[in-house]
């Protein structure tokens, strides 16, 4: 029996329901391009475009190209935009995937959680249904761990950011905390069969490579020291944000005291007017400055700073644990 035919509207409505993003599949050559670009310009921060396909719950990244160095001059920024369009046109002419699926950027010790990153995400979301940001940290990778992350903004956070409403009441209503801003998507590195065969031919007979020796590097002091410096700066920033809220709550408490005093005075006046047979006055006066609501400061900055503090603590904890393991290994080798 033939399957029932569906109308165009039914097909369109079915395709509009997008499956959630489960994994980011990156070609091995793209990973090497990102690492090469970020390492060459380190410690300067660089960015680039990710190209690929959005297939179901998998976002395939098949190509990338670097952006020119960012400058404050508007003419140079316009040249950078023209450069991106020209690059994508050239890729389209040679039949290479030229669909934008996000961007990549380097970071220093994981300090990427900024308002600028969120604004870039929102700009991409206006034209792309789903996009990711690949974060590569050359300083962290020098400790023997490939620091490569794929991030996206959570849907609940994007809804609040569009409305510019980060008050405590809204955050409690959406049950949103500082850990719910970014979502990390698992990364899967994929190579074609021909590429895998070629890499097998190039593989050395010895199972030990230079990368394996790098993992035994005992020097972790500079990395931990820089993390501690950044952690202290973040603690100072968090203290500044807390002072803003303390100032807000002091003003709010002072305003409530003034409102109560004004209401008591108005009620006493109305009691006298009733005794004299006159009409009572309203107990609320919107024109009075003490009844104007005090704007609550945004909690976005404090959320981002808290995220950064958590990131630095995790990095220090991870490197310290690895360093102890290396020291115990070296001690055992020395004793033998």
Coordinates of C-alpha atoms in Angstrom, one line a residue:
X1 CA 0.0 0.0 0.0
X2 CA 1.5 3.4 -1.0
X3 CA 2.3 5.8 1.8
X4 CA -0.1 8.8 2.1
X5 CA 1.2 11.9 0.4
X6 CA 1.8 15.0 2.6
X7 CA 1.1 18.6 1.6
X8 CA 3.8 21.2 1.3
X9 CA 2.6 22.9 4.6
X10 CA 2.9 19.6 6.5
X11 CA 6.4 19.0 5.2
X12 CA 7.4 22.6 6.1
X13 CA 6.0 22.4 9.6
X14 CA 7.8 19.1 10.2
X15 CA 11.1 20.5 9.1
X16 CA 10.8 23.6 11.3
X17 CA 11.1 21.4 14.4
X18 CA 14.8 21.2 14.7
X19 CA 16.4 18.3 16.7
X20 CA 18.7 19.5 19.6
X21 CA 22.4 19.8 18.9
X22 CA 24.1 16.7 20.3
X23 CA 27.7 16.7 18.8
X24 CA 30.0 18.9 16.8
X25 CA 31.9 16.8 14.3
X26 CA 35.2 18.5 13.1
X27 CA 37.5 17.3 10.4
X28 CA 41.0 16.6 11.6
X29 CA 42.4 19.1 9.1
X30 CA 40.2 21.9 10.5
X31 CA 41.5 21.1 14.0
X32 CA 45.1 21.5 12.7
X33 CA 44.3 24.8 11.0
X34 CA 42.8 26.2 14.2
X35 CA 45.7 25.1 16.3
X36 CA 48.3 26.4 13.8
X37 CA 46.5 29.8 13.6
X38 CA 46.1 30.3 17.3
X39 CA 49.7 29.2 18.2
X40 CA 51.3 31.4 15.5
X41 CA 49.8 34.5 17.0
X42 CA 49.9 33.5 20.7
X43 CA 49.6 35.3 23.1
X44 CA 47.5 37.6 20.9
X45 CA 43.9 36.5 20.5
X46 CA 42.7 35.6 17.0
X47 CA 39.4 34.5 15.4
X48 CA 38.3 32.7 12.3
X49 CA 35.2 31.4 10.5
X50 CA 33.8 27.9 10.7
X51 CA 32.2 26.4 7.6
X52 CA 30.3 23.2 7.3
X53 CA 26.8 21.6 7.4
X54 CA 24.0 21.4 9.9
X55 CA 22.7 17.8 9.6
X56 CA 20.1 16.8 12.2
X57 CA 21.6 16.7 15.6
X58 CA 25.1 16.9 14.3
X59 CA 26.9 20.1 13.3
X60 CA 29.6 19.2 10.8
X61 CA 32.6 21.5 10.6
X62 CA 34.5 20.7 7.3
X63 CA 36.5 23.9 6.7
X64 CA 37.7 27.1 8.3
X65 CA 39.6 30.3 7.5
X66 CA 41.2 32.9 9.7
X67 CA 40.0 36.5 10.1
X68 CA 42.3 39.5 9.6
X69 CA 43.6 41.0 12.8
X70 CA 41.0 43.2 14.4
X71 CA 41.5 46.9 14.5
X72 CA 39.5 49.8 15.9
X73 CA 39.5 51.7 12.6
X74 CA 36.1 51.4 10.9
X75 CA 37.6 51.2 7.5
X76 CA 39.7 48.3 8.4
X77 CA 36.7 46.6 10.0
X78 CA 34.7 47.1 6.8
X79 CA 37.7 45.6 4.9
X80 CA 37.5 42.6 7.2
X81 CA 33.8 42.0 6.4
X82 CA 34.5 42.3 2.7
X83 CA 37.3 39.8 3.1
X84 CA 35.0 37.2 4.7
X85 CA 32.5 37.6 1.8
X86 CA 35.2 37.3 -0.8
X87 CA 36.6 34.2 0.9
X88 CA 33.2 32.5 1.0
X89 CA 32.6 33.4 -2.7
X90 CA 35.9 31.9 -3.7
X91 CA 35.2 28.7 -1.7
X92 CA 31.8 28.4 -3.4
X93 CA 33.4 28.7 -6.8
X94 CA 35.7 25.7 -6.1
X95 CA 32.7 23.7 -4.7
X96 CA 33.9 23.8 -1.1
X97 CA 31.4 23.9 1.8
X98 CA 30.8 27.6 2.4
X99 CA 27.9 27.5 4.9
X100 CA 28.7 29.4 8.1
X101 CA 28.2 27.3 11.2
X102 CA 30.0 29.6 13.7
X103 CA 33.5 30.8 14.5
X104 CA 36.6 29.9 16.4
X105 CA 38.7 32.0 18.7
X106 CA 41.8 31.6 20.9
X107 CA 41.8 32.4 24.6
X108 CA 44.4 32.9 27.3
X109 CA 44.0 30.6 30.3
X110 CA 40.3 30.1 29.6
X111 CA 39.3 33.8 29.9
X112 CA 36.7 33.7 27.2
X113 CA 33.4 34.2 29.1
X114 CA 32.8 37.9 28.3
X115 CA 29.9 40.1 27.2
X116 CA 31.6 40.4 23.8
X117 CA 31.3 36.7 23.2
X118 CA 27.6 36.7 24.1
X119 CA 27.0 39.7 21.7
X120 CA 28.8 37.8 18.9
X121 CA 26.6 34.8 19.5
X122 CA 23.5 36.9 19.3
X123 CA 24.6 38.5 16.1
X124 CA 25.2 35.1 14.6
X125 CA 21.9 33.8 15.8
X126 CA 20.1 36.5 13.8
X127 CA 21.1 34.9 10.5
X128 CA 22.0 31.3 11.5
X129 CA 19.6 28.9 13.1
X130 CA 22.4 27.0 15.0
X131 CA 26.0 28.0 15.5
X132 CA 28.8 27.2 17.8
X133 CA 32.1 28.8 19.0
X134 CA 35.2 26.7 19.1
X135 CA 37.5 27.8 21.9
X136 CA 41.2 26.8 21.7
X137 CA 43.6 27.6 24.6
X138 CA 47.3 27.4 23.5
X139 CA 48.5 28.0 27.1
X140 CA 46.4 25.1 28.4
X141 CA 47.4 22.8 25.6
X142 CA 51.1 23.4 26.4
X143 CA 50.4 21.4 29.6
X144 CA 49.8 18.2 27.7
X145 CA 46.0 18.5 27.3
X146 CA 44.2 19.5 24.0
X147 CA 42.1 22.4 25.2
X148 CA 39.4 22.5 22.6
X149 CA 35.8 23.3 23.5
X150 CA 32.6 23.8 21.5
X151 CA 30.2 26.3 23.1
X152 CA 26.7 27.6 22.5
X153 CA 24.3 29.8 24.5
X154 CA 21.4 28.2 26.3
X155 CA 18.0 29.0 25.0
X156 CA 16.7 30.3 28.3
X157 CA 19.7 32.6 28.6
X158 CA 19.2 34.0 25.1
X159 CA 15.5 34.7 25.9
X160 CA 16.5 36.8 28.9
X161 CA 19.4 38.5 27.0
X162 CA 17.0 39.6 24.2
X163 CA 14.8 41.3 26.8
X164 CA 17.8 42.7 28.7
X165 CA 16.2 41.5 31.9
X166 CA 18.6 40.0 34.4
X167 CA 16.9 41.0 37.6
X168 CA 16.8 38.5 40.5
X169 CA 13.0 38.0 40.1
X170 CA 13.4 37.0 36.4
X171 CA 16.3 34.7 37.1
X172 CA 14.4 32.9 39.8
X173 CA 11.4 32.6 37.5
X174 CA 13.5 31.0 34.8
X175 CA 15.5 29.0 37.3
X176 CA 18.7 30.3 35.7
X177 CA 22.0 30.4 37.5
X178 CA 25.6 31.3 36.4
X179 CA 26.3 27.7 35.2
X180 CA 23.4 27.9 32.7
X181 CA 24.8 30.6 30.4
X182 CA 26.9 28.4 28.1
X183 CA 26.4 24.9 27.0
X184 CA 29.4 22.8 26.1
X185 CA 28.8 20.5 23.1
X186 CA 30.8 17.2 22.8
X187 CA 33.4 17.4 20.0
X188 CA 34.1 14.4 17.7
X189 CA 37.1 14.6 15.4
X190 CA 36.5 12.8 12.1
X191 CA 38.8 11.9 9.2
X192 CA 38.0 10.4 5.8
X193 CA 39.1 6.8 5.1
X194 CA 41.8 8.1 2.7
X195 CA 43.2 10.5 5.4
X196 CA 43.2 7.7 8.0
X197 CA 45.1 5.4 5.7
X198 CA 47.6 8.2 4.9
X199 CA 48.2 8.9 8.6
X200 CA 48.7 5.2 9.2
X201 CA 51.5 5.2 6.5
X202 CA 53.1 8.2 8.2
X203 CA 53.0 6.8 11.7
X204 CA 56.4 6.0 13.1
X205 CA 57.3 2.4 14.1
X206 CA 58.2 3.6 17.6
X207 CA 55.1 3.9 19.9
X208 CA 56.7 6.9 21.8
X209 CA 56.5 10.3 20.2
X210 CA 57.6 13.8 21.2
X211 CA 54.0 14.5 22.4
X212 CA 54.3 11.7 24.9
X213 CA 57.4 13.2 26.4
X214 CA 55.7 16.6 26.7
X215 CA 53.1 15.1 29.1
X216 CA 56.0 14.4 31.5
X217 CA 57.0 18.0 31.8
X218 CA 57.3 18.9 35.5
X219 CA 57.3 22.7 35.2
X220 CA 53.8 23.9 36.0
X221 CA 54.6 26.9 38.2
X222 CA 54.2 29.6 35.5
X223 CA 50.9 28.2 34.4
X224 CA 49.5 28.0 38.0
X225 CA 50.9 31.5 38.8
X226 CA 49.1 33.1 35.9
X227 CA 45.9 31.4 36.8
X228 CA 46.2 32.7 40.4
X229 CA 46.8 36.2 39.1
X230 CA 43.7 36.1 36.9
X231 CA 41.8 34.5 39.7
X232 CA 42.7 37.3 42.1
X233 CA 41.6 39.9 39.4
X234 CA 38.2 38.1 39.1
X235 CA 37.7 38.1 42.8
X236 CA 38.3 41.9 42.8
X237 CA 35.7 42.2 39.9
X238 CA 33.2 40.1 41.8
X239 CA 33.7 42.2 44.9
X240 CA 32.9 45.3 42.8
X241 CA 29.8 43.7 41.5
X242 CA 28.7 42.8 45.1
X243 CA 29.3 46.4 46.2
X244 CA 26.8 47.5 43.4
X245 CA 24.1 45.2 44.9
X246 CA 24.9 46.3 48.4
X247 CA 24.5 50.0 47.3
X248 CA 21.2 49.1 45.6
X249 CA 19.8 47.3 48.6
X250 CA 20.8 50.2 50.9
X251 CA 19.0 52.7 48.7
X252 CA 16.0 50.4 48.5
X253 CA 15.8 50.0 52.2
X254 CA 16.2 53.8 52.7
X255 CA 13.4 54.4 50.1
X256 CA 11.1 52.0 51.9
X257 CA 11.7 53.8 55.2
X258 CA 10.9 57.1 53.5
X259 CA 7.7 55.7 52.0
X260 CA 6.5 54.4 55.3
X261 CA 7.1 57.7 57.0
X262 CA 5.3 59.5 54.2
X263 CA 2.3 57.1 54.4
X264 CA 2.0 57.6 58.1
X265 CA 2.0 61.3 57.7
X266 CA -0.6 61.1 54.9
X267 CA -2.8 58.8 57.0
X268 CA -2.7 61.2 60.0
X269 CA -3.6 64.0 57.6
X270 CA -6.5 62.0 56.2
X271 CA -7.7 61.2 59.7
X272 CA -7.8 65.0 60.5
X273 CA -9.6 65.7 57.1
X274 CA -12.2 63.0 57.8
X275 CA -12.8 64.5 61.3
X276 CA -13.3 67.9 59.6
X277 CA -15.7 66.4 57.0
X278 CA -13.3 66.8 54.1
X279 CA -12.4 64.3 51.3
X280 CA -9.3 62.2 52.1
X281 CA -6.2 62.6 50.0
X282 CA -4.8 59.6 48.0
X283 CA -2.2 57.5 49.9
X284 CA 0.0 57.1 46.9
X285 CA 1.6 59.9 44.9
X286 CA 3.5 58.7 41.8
X287 CA 4.9 62.2 41.2
X288 CA 6.8 62.0 44.5
X289 CA 10.4 60.9 44.0
X290 CA 10.3 58.4 46.9
X291 CA 7.8 56.3 45.0
X292 CA 9.8 56.0 41.8
X293 CA 11.3 52.5 41.5
X294 CA 15.1 52.2 41.8
X295 CA 16.5 50.2 38.8
X296 CA 18.1 46.9 39.9
X297 CA 21.6 46.4 38.5
X298 CA 22.1 43.6 36.0
X299 CA 23.4 40.3 37.3
X300 CA 25.0 39.3 34.0
X301 CA 28.5 40.6 34.9
X302 CA 28.5 38.8 38.2
X303 CA 27.4 35.6 36.5
X304 CA 30.2 35.9 33.9
X305 CA 32.8 36.6 36.6
X306 CA 31.6 33.7 38.7
X307 CA 32.0 31.5 35.6
X308 CA 35.5 32.7 35.1
X309 CA 36.4 32.0 38.8
X310 CA 35.1 28.5 38.5
X311 CA 37.1 27.9 35.3
X312 CA 40.3 29.1 36.9
X313 CA 39.8 27.0 40.0
X314 CA 39.2 23.9 37.8
X315 CA 42.3 24.6 35.8
X316 CA 44.4 25.0 38.9
X317 CA 43.0 21.9 40.4
X318 CA 43.5 19.9 37.2
X319 CA 47.1 21.0 36.7
X320 CA 48.0 20.5 40.4
X321 CA 46.7 16.9 40.3
X322 CA 48.6 16.2 37.1
X323 CA 51.8 17.7 38.6
X324 CA 51.5 15.5 41.7
X325 CA 51.1 12.4 39.5
X326 CA 54.2 13.3 37.5
X327 CA 56.2 14.0 40.7
X328 CA 55.2 10.6 42.2
X329 CA 56.2 9.0 38.9
X330 CA 59.6 10.7 38.7
X331 CA 60.2 9.7 42.4
X332 CA 59.4 6.1 41.6
X333 CA 61.7 6.1 38.6
X334 CA 64.5 7.8 40.7
X335 CA 64.2 5.2 43.4
X336 CA 64.4 2.3 40.9

